Coordinates of C-alpha atoms in Angstrom, one line a residue:
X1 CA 30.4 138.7 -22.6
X2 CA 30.1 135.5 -24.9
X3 CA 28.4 132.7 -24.9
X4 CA 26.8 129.9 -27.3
X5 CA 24.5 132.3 -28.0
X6 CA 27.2 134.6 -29.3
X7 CA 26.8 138.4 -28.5
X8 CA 25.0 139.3 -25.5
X9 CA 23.6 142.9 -23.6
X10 CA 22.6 143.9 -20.5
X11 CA 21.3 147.6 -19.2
X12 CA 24.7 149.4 -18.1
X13 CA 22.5 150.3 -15.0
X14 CA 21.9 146.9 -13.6
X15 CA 23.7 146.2 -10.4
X16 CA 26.4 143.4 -10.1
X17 CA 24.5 141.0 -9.0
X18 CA 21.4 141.0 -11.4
X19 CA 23.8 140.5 -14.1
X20 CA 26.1 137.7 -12.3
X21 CA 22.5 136.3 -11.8
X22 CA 21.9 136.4 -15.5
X23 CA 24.9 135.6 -16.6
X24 CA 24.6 132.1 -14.6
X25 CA 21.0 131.8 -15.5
X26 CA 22.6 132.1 -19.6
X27 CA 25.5 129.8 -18.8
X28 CA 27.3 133.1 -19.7
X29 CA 31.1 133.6 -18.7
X30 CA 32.2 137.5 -18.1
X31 CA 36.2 137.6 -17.0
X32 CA 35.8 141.3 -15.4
X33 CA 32.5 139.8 -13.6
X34 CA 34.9 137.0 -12.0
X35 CA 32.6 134.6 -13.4
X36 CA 34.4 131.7 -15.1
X37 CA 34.2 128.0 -16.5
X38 CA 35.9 127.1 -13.5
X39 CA 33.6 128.8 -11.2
X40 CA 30.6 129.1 -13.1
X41 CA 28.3 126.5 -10.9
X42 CA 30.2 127.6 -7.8
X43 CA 28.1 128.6 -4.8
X44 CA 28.5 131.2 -1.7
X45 CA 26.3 132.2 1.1
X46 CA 25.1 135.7 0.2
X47 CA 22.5 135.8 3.2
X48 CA 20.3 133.6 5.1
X49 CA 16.8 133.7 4.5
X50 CA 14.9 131.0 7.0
X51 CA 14.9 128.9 9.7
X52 CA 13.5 125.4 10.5
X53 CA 13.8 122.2 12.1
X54 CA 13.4 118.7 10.8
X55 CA 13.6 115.8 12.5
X56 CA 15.8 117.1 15.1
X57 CA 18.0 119.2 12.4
X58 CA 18.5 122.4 12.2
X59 CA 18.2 124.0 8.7
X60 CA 18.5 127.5 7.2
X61 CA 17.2 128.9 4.0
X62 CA 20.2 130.1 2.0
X63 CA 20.4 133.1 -0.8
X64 CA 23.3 132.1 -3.0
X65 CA 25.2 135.3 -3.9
X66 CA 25.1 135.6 -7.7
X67 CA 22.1 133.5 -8.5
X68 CA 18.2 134.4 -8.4
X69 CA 16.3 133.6 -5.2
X70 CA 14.7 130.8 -6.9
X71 CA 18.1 128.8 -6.5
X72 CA 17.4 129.3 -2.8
X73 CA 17.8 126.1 -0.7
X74 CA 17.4 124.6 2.4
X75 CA 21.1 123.7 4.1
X76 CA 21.6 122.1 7.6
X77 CA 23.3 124.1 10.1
X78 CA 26.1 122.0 10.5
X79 CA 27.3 122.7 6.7
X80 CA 27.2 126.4 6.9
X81 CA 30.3 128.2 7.4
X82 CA 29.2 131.4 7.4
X83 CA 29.6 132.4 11.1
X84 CA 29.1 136.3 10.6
X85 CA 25.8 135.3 8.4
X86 CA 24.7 133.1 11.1
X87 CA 25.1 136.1 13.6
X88 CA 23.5 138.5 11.4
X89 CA 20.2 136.2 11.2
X90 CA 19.9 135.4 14.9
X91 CA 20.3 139.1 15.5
X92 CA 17.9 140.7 13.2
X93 CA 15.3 137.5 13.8
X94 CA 15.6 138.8 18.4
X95 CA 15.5 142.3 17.0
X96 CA 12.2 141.8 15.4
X97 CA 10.7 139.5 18.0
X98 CA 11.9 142.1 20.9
X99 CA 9.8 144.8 19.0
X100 CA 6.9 142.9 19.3
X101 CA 7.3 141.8 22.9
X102 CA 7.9 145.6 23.7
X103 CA 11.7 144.9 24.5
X104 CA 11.5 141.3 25.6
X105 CA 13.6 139.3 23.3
X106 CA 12.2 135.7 22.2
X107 CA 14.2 133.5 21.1
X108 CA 12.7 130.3 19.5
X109 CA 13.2 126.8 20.8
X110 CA 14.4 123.9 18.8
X111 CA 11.1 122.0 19.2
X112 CA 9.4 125.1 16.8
X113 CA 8.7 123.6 13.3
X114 CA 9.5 126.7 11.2
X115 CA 10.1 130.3 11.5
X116 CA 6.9 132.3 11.8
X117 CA 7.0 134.0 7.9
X118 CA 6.5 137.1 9.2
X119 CA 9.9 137.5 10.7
X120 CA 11.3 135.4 7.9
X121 CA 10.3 138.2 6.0
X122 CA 11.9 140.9 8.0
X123 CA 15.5 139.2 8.1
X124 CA 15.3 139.0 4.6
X125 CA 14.8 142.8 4.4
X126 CA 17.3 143.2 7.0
X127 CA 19.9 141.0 5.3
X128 CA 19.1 143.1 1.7
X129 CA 19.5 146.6 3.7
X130 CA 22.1 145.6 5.0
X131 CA 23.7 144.5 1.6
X132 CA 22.9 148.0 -0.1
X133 CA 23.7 150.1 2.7
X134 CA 27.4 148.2 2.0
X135 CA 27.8 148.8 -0.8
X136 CA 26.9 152.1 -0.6
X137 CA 29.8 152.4 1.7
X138 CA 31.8 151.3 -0.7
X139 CA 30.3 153.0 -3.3
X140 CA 31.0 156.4 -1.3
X141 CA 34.5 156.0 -0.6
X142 CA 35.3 155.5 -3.9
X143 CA 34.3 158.5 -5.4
X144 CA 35.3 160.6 -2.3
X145 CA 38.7 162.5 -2.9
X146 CA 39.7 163.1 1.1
X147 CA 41.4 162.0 3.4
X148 CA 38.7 160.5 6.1
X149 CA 36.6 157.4 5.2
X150 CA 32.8 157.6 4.9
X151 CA 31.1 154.9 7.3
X152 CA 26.8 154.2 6.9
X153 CA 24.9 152.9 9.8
X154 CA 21.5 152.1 10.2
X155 CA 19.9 150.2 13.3
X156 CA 16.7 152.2 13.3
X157 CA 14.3 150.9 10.5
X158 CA 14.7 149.3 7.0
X159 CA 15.5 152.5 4.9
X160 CA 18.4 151.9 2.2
X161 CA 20.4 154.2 0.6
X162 CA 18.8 157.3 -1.3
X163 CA 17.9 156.2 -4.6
X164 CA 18.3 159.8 -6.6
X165 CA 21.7 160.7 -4.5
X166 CA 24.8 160.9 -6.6
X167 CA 28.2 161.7 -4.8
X168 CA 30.3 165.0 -5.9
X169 CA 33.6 166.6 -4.5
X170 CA 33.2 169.8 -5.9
X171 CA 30.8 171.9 -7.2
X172 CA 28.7 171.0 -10.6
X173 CA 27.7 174.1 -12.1
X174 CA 24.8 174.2 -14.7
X175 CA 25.2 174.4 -18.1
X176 CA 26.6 178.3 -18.9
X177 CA 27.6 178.7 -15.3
X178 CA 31.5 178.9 -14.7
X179 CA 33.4 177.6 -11.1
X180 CA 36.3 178.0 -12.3
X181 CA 37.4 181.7 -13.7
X182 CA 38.9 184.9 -12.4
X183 CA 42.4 183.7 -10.8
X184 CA 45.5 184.1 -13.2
X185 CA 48.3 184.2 -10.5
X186 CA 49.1 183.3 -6.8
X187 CA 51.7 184.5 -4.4
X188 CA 55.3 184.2 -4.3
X189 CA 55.9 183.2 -0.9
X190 CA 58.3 180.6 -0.2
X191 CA 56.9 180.3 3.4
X192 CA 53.6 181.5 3.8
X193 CA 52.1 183.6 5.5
X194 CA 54.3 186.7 4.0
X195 CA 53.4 190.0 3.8
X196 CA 52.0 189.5 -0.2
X197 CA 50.4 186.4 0.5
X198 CA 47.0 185.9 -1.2
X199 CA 45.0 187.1 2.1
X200 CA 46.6 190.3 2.0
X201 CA 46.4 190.8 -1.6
X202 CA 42.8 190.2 -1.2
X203 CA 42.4 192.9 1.5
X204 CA 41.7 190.6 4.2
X205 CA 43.8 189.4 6.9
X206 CA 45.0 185.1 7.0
X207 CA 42.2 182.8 8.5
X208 CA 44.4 180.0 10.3
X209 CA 47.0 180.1 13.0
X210 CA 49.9 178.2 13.2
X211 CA 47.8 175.1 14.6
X212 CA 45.7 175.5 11.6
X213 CA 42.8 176.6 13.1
X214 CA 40.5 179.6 12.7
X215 CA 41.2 182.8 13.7
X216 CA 38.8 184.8 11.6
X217 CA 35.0 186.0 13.2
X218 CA 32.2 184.1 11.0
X219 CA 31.3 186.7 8.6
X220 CA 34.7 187.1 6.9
X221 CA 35.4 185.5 4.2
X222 CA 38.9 182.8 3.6
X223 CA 41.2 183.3 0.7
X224 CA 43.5 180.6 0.1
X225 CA 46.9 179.7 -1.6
X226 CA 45.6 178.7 -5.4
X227 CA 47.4 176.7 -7.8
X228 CA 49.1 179.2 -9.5
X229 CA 50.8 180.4 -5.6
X230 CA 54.7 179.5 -5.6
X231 CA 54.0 177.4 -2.2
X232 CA 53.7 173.8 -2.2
X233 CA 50.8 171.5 -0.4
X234 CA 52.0 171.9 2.9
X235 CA 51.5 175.4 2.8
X236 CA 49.1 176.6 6.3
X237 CA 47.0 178.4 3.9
X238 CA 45.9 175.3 2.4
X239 CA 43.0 173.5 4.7
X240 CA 39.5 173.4 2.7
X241 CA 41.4 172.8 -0.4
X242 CA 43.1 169.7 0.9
X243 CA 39.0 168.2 1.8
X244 CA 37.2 166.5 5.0
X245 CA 40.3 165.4 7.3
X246 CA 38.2 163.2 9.4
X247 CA 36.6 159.7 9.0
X248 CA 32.6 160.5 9.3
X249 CA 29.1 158.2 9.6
X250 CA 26.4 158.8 7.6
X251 CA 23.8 157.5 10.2
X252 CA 20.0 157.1 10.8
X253 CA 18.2 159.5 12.9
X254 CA 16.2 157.5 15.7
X255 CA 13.5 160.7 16.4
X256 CA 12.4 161.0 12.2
X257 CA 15.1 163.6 11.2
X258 CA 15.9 161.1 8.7
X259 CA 20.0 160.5 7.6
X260 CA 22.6 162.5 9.9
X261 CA 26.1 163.0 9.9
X262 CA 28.4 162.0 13.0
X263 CA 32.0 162.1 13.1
X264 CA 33.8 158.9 14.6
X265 CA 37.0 161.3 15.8
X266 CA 37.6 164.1 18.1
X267 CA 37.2 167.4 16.1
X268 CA 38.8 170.6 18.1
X269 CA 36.8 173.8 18.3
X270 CA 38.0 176.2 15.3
X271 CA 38.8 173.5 12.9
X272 CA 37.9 172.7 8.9
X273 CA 35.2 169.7 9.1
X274 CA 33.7 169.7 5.6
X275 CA 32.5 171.6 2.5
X276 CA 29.3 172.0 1.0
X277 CA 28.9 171.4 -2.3
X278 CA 26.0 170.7 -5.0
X279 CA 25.1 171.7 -8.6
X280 CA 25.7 175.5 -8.7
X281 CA 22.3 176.7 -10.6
X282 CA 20.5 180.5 -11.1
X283 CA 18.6 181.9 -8.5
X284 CA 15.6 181.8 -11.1
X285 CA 16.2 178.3 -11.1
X286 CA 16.5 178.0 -7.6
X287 CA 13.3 179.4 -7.3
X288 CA 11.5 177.3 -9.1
X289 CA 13.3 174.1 -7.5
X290 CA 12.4 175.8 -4.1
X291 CA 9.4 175.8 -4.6
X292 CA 9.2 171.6 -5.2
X293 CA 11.2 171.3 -2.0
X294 CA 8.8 173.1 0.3
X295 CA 5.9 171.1 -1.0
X296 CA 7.9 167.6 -0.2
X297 CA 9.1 169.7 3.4
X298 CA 13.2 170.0 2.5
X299 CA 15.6 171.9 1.0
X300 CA 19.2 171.6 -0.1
X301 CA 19.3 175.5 -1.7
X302 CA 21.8 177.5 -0.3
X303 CA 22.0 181.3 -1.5
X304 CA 25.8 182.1 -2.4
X305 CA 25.1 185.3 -1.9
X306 CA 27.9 186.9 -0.1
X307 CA 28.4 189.8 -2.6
X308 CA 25.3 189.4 -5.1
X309 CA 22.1 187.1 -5.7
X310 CA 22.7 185.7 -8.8
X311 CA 23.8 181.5 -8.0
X312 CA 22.8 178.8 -5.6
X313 CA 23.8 175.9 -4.3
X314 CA 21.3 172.7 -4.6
X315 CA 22.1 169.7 -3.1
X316 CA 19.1 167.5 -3.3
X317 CA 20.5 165.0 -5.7
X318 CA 24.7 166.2 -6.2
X319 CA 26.1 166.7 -2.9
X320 CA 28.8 164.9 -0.5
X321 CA 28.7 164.5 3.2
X322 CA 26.8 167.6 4.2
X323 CA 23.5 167.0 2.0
X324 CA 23.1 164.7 5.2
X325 CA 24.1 167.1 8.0
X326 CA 20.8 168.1 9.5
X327 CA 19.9 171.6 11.4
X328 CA 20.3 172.5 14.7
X329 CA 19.7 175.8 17.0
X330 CA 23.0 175.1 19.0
X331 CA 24.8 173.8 16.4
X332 CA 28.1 172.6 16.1
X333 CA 29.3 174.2 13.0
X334 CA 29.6 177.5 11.3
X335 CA 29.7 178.2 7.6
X336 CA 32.0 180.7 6.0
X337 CA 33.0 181.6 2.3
X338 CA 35.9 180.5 0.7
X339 CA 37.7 181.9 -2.5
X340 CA 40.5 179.6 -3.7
X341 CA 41.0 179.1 -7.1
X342 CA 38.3 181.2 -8.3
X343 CA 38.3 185.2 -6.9
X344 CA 34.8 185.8 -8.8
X345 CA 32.6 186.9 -5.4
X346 CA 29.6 185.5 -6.5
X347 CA 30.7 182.4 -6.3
X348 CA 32.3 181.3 -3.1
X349 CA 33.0 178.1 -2.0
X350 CA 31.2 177.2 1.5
X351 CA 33.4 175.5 4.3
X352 CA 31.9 174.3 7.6
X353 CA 34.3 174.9 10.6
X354 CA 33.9 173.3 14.5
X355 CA 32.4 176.2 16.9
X356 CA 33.5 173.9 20.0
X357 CA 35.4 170.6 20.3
X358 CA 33.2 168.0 19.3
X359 CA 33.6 164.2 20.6
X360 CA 34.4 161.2 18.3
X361 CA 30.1 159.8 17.7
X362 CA 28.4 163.3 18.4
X363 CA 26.5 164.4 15.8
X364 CA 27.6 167.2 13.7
X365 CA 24.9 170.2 13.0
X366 CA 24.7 173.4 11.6
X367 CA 21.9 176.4 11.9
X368 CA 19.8 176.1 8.8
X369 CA 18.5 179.6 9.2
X370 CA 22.3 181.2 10.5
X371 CA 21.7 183.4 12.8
X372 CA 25.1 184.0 13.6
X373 CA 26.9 186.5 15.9
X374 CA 27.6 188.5 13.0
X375 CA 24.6 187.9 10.8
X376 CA 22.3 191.2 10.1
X377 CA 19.6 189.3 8.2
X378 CA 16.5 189.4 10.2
X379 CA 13.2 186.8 9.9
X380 CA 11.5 189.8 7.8
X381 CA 14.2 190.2 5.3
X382 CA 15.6 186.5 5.6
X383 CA 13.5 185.4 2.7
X384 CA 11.7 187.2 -0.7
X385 CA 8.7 188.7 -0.3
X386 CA 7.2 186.6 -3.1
X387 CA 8.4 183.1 -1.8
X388 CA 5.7 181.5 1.4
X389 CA 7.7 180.4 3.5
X390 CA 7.0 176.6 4.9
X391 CA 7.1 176.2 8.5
X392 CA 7.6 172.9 10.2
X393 CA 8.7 171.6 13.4
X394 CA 12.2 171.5 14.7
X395 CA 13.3 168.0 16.0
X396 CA 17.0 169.5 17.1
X397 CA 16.2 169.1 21.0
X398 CA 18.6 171.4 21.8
X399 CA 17.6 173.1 25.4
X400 CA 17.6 177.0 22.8
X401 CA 14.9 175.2 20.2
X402 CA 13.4 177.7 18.3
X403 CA 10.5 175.2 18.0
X404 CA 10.0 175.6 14.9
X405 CA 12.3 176.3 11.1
X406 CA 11.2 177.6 7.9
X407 CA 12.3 175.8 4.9
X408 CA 13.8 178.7 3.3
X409 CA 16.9 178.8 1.3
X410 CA 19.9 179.3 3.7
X411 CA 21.8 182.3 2.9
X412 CA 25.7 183.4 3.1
X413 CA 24.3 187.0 3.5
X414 CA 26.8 189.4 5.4
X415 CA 27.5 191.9 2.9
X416 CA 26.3 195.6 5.3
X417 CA 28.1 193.9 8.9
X418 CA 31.3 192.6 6.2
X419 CA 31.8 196.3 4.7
X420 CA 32.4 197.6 7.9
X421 CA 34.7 195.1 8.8
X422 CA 36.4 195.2 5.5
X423 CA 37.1 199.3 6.2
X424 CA 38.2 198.4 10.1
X425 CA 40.7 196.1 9.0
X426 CA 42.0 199.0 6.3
X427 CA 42.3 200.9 8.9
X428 CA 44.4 198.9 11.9
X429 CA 46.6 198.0 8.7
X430 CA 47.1 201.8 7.9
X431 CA 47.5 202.7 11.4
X432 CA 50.3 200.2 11.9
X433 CA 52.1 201.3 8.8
X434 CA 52.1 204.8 10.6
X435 CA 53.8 203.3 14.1
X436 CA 56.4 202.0 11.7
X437 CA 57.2 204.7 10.0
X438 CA 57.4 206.7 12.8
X439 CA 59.2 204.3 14.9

């Protein structure tokens, strides 16, 4: 940026606005800020702020978008053109008015001087929510690498976006922790599934059917065609790898579960709706963090602890769609572990998959403390010994409520039930071999 004041700096963290705001306030043009000579006095509507009526005149207050609210001024109604902005204001101010009338909307008269401040200064909040909940939107589906588009809705109370939230894809392991090791070659199949297709070379039999949906019991794990597999991206083997299919809404909760996840399409029963990620971190670490969390009454830590206890996934401030998902005692997903491009057993990806077809706006949930049909862990050993566990009550209000959840870490842990699957499925494999070679 350049001026008559030669060489100028903001802080790289200040939003758009505070430095279009500056840069007007400094006569300052900025070509990638879109603010020019040309346009450098220009004005437009970023929200309005008031109401009143003079003289028989209607008049609204008016936040110019790119300038500080002390360029705010009064415009009469019949010079806005700002229809939407109009609606917005009428509809916050009835909102406001109908809380305090317990439902009854009141809508003020033309004969009423000025709006009370009070509600002036609730469709201002409204109007700034509303603003940063945007452009979190925004924000969101430009990082996000799949295919469905990220919506954010609140019509509950005044909360914005999270202010320590930072959107991942994949998983960020800590420093010394690596995601990515332990594959060096993938399967030749020109059509998958064939009879050497990473599955089966795995020990473990393919998880989709020909409609791409699951056909495994939760409790056994996915291996997928990697990148170094002959197939190409349209391979069936090739779902959580390819990211969230459908367009979801990060939404607020209207009975104080805070932020939930809905989904604005149909999702069948048996299918891929998202992954779980976060930073990948030590279960010493994990302890520690856990420890935080239960004070504050959350957690994001998730044991990956299929095969050993050595990592965990935290995903109080790295995350993507799921940090959002909240728990349920009839939920409507189930997790299971995923090995794609990285066969190391400690550290499995985790995939959430429909239990039942779920309609386009119902919310989607999953069991924090996973009691699946084929999980052996049990309330005693669900948790360490060492760790006090913090109980608090369950808002899911499904008719099976437990009534109340501890905030433990959830757990991938299957590992006595998952042997004696592994060694059943060796054996129906070894038992067909026989029929053929006999037949």
């Amino acid at each position: 940026m350049a001026g008559r004041r030669g060489a100028w700096y903001v802080p790289c963290l200040a939003s758009l606005e505070t430095i279009q705001e500056l840069c007007r306030k400094e006569n300052l043009t900025c070509k990638s800020l879109g603010i020019t000579n040309r346009n450098l006095k220009s004005y437009e509507v970023e929200y309005l702020c008031d109401y009143k009526v003079e003289e028989g005149t209607e008049y609204f207050l008016v936040k110019w978008k790119g300038w500080p609210e002390s360029s705010n001024t009064w415009v009469a109604l019949k010079n806005l053109k700002c229809p939407l902005l109009l609606q917005y204001f009428h509809s916050d101010k009835n909102e406001y008015l109908s809380q305090l009338k317990r439902g009854k909307a009141v809508i003020l008269k033309n004969h009423i001087k000025a709006l009370n401040p009070v509600v002036a200064q609730y469709v201002v909040k409204k109007a700034k929510q509303r603003i940063a909940l945007q452009r979190w939107k925004e924000e969101l589906n430009r990082k996000k690498n799949h295919k469905g588009m990220i919506l954010v809705e609140n019509t509950v109370d005044l909360e914005g976006p999270p202010l320590d939230f930072y959107y991942i894809n994949e998983y960020k392991p800590a420093p010394g922790i690596n995601v990515m090791n332990g594959i060096t070659t993938g399967c030749e199949c020109s059509d998958c599934p064939a009879e050497k297709c990473c599955p089966e070379e795995a020990g473990f039999f393919l998880a989709y059917n020909k409609q791409k949906q699951l056909k495994i019991q939760p409790g056994l794990p996915i291996y997928e065609c990697n990148s170094y597999c002959r197939c190409g991206p349209e391979c069936p083997n090739r779902i959580v790898q390819k990211g969230t299919p459908y367009s979801l809404c990060i939404f607020r909760t209207n009975n104080g579960r805070g932020w939930g996840v809905k989904t604005l399409q149909k999702i069948k029963t048996k299918r891929f709706v998202m992954e779980y990620v976060g930073e990948v971190i030590t279960s010493e670490e994990a302890e520690r963090r856990g420890q935080l969390y239960d004070n504050q009454g959350n957690t994001y830590l998730f044991d990956l602890d299929y095969d050993s206890d050595e990592y965990t996934v935290d995903a109080a401030r790295y995350g993507n769609v799921s940090h959002f998902v909240n728990h349920s005692c009839d939920p409507n997903l189930q997790v299971f572990n995923v090995f794609i491009d990285n066969l190391d057993l400690r550290l499995p990806r985790i995939a959430l998959f429909s239990t039942r077809t779920i309609k386009a706006g119902e919310e989607l949930t999953f069991d924090y403390q996973m009691k699946g049909s084929l999980d052996v862990t049990s309330d005693s050993d669900a948790v360490s010994p060492t760790r006090k566990r913090i109980r608090t009550v369950c808002k899911c209000g499904a008719m099976c409520c437990r009534g109340n959840i501890f905030l433990f870490r959830s757990s991938l842990r299957r590992k006595n039930l998952l042997h004696i699957l592994v060694s059943l499925q060796s054996v129906v494999r070894d038992f067909q071999g026989n029929v053929v070679s006999l037949l």
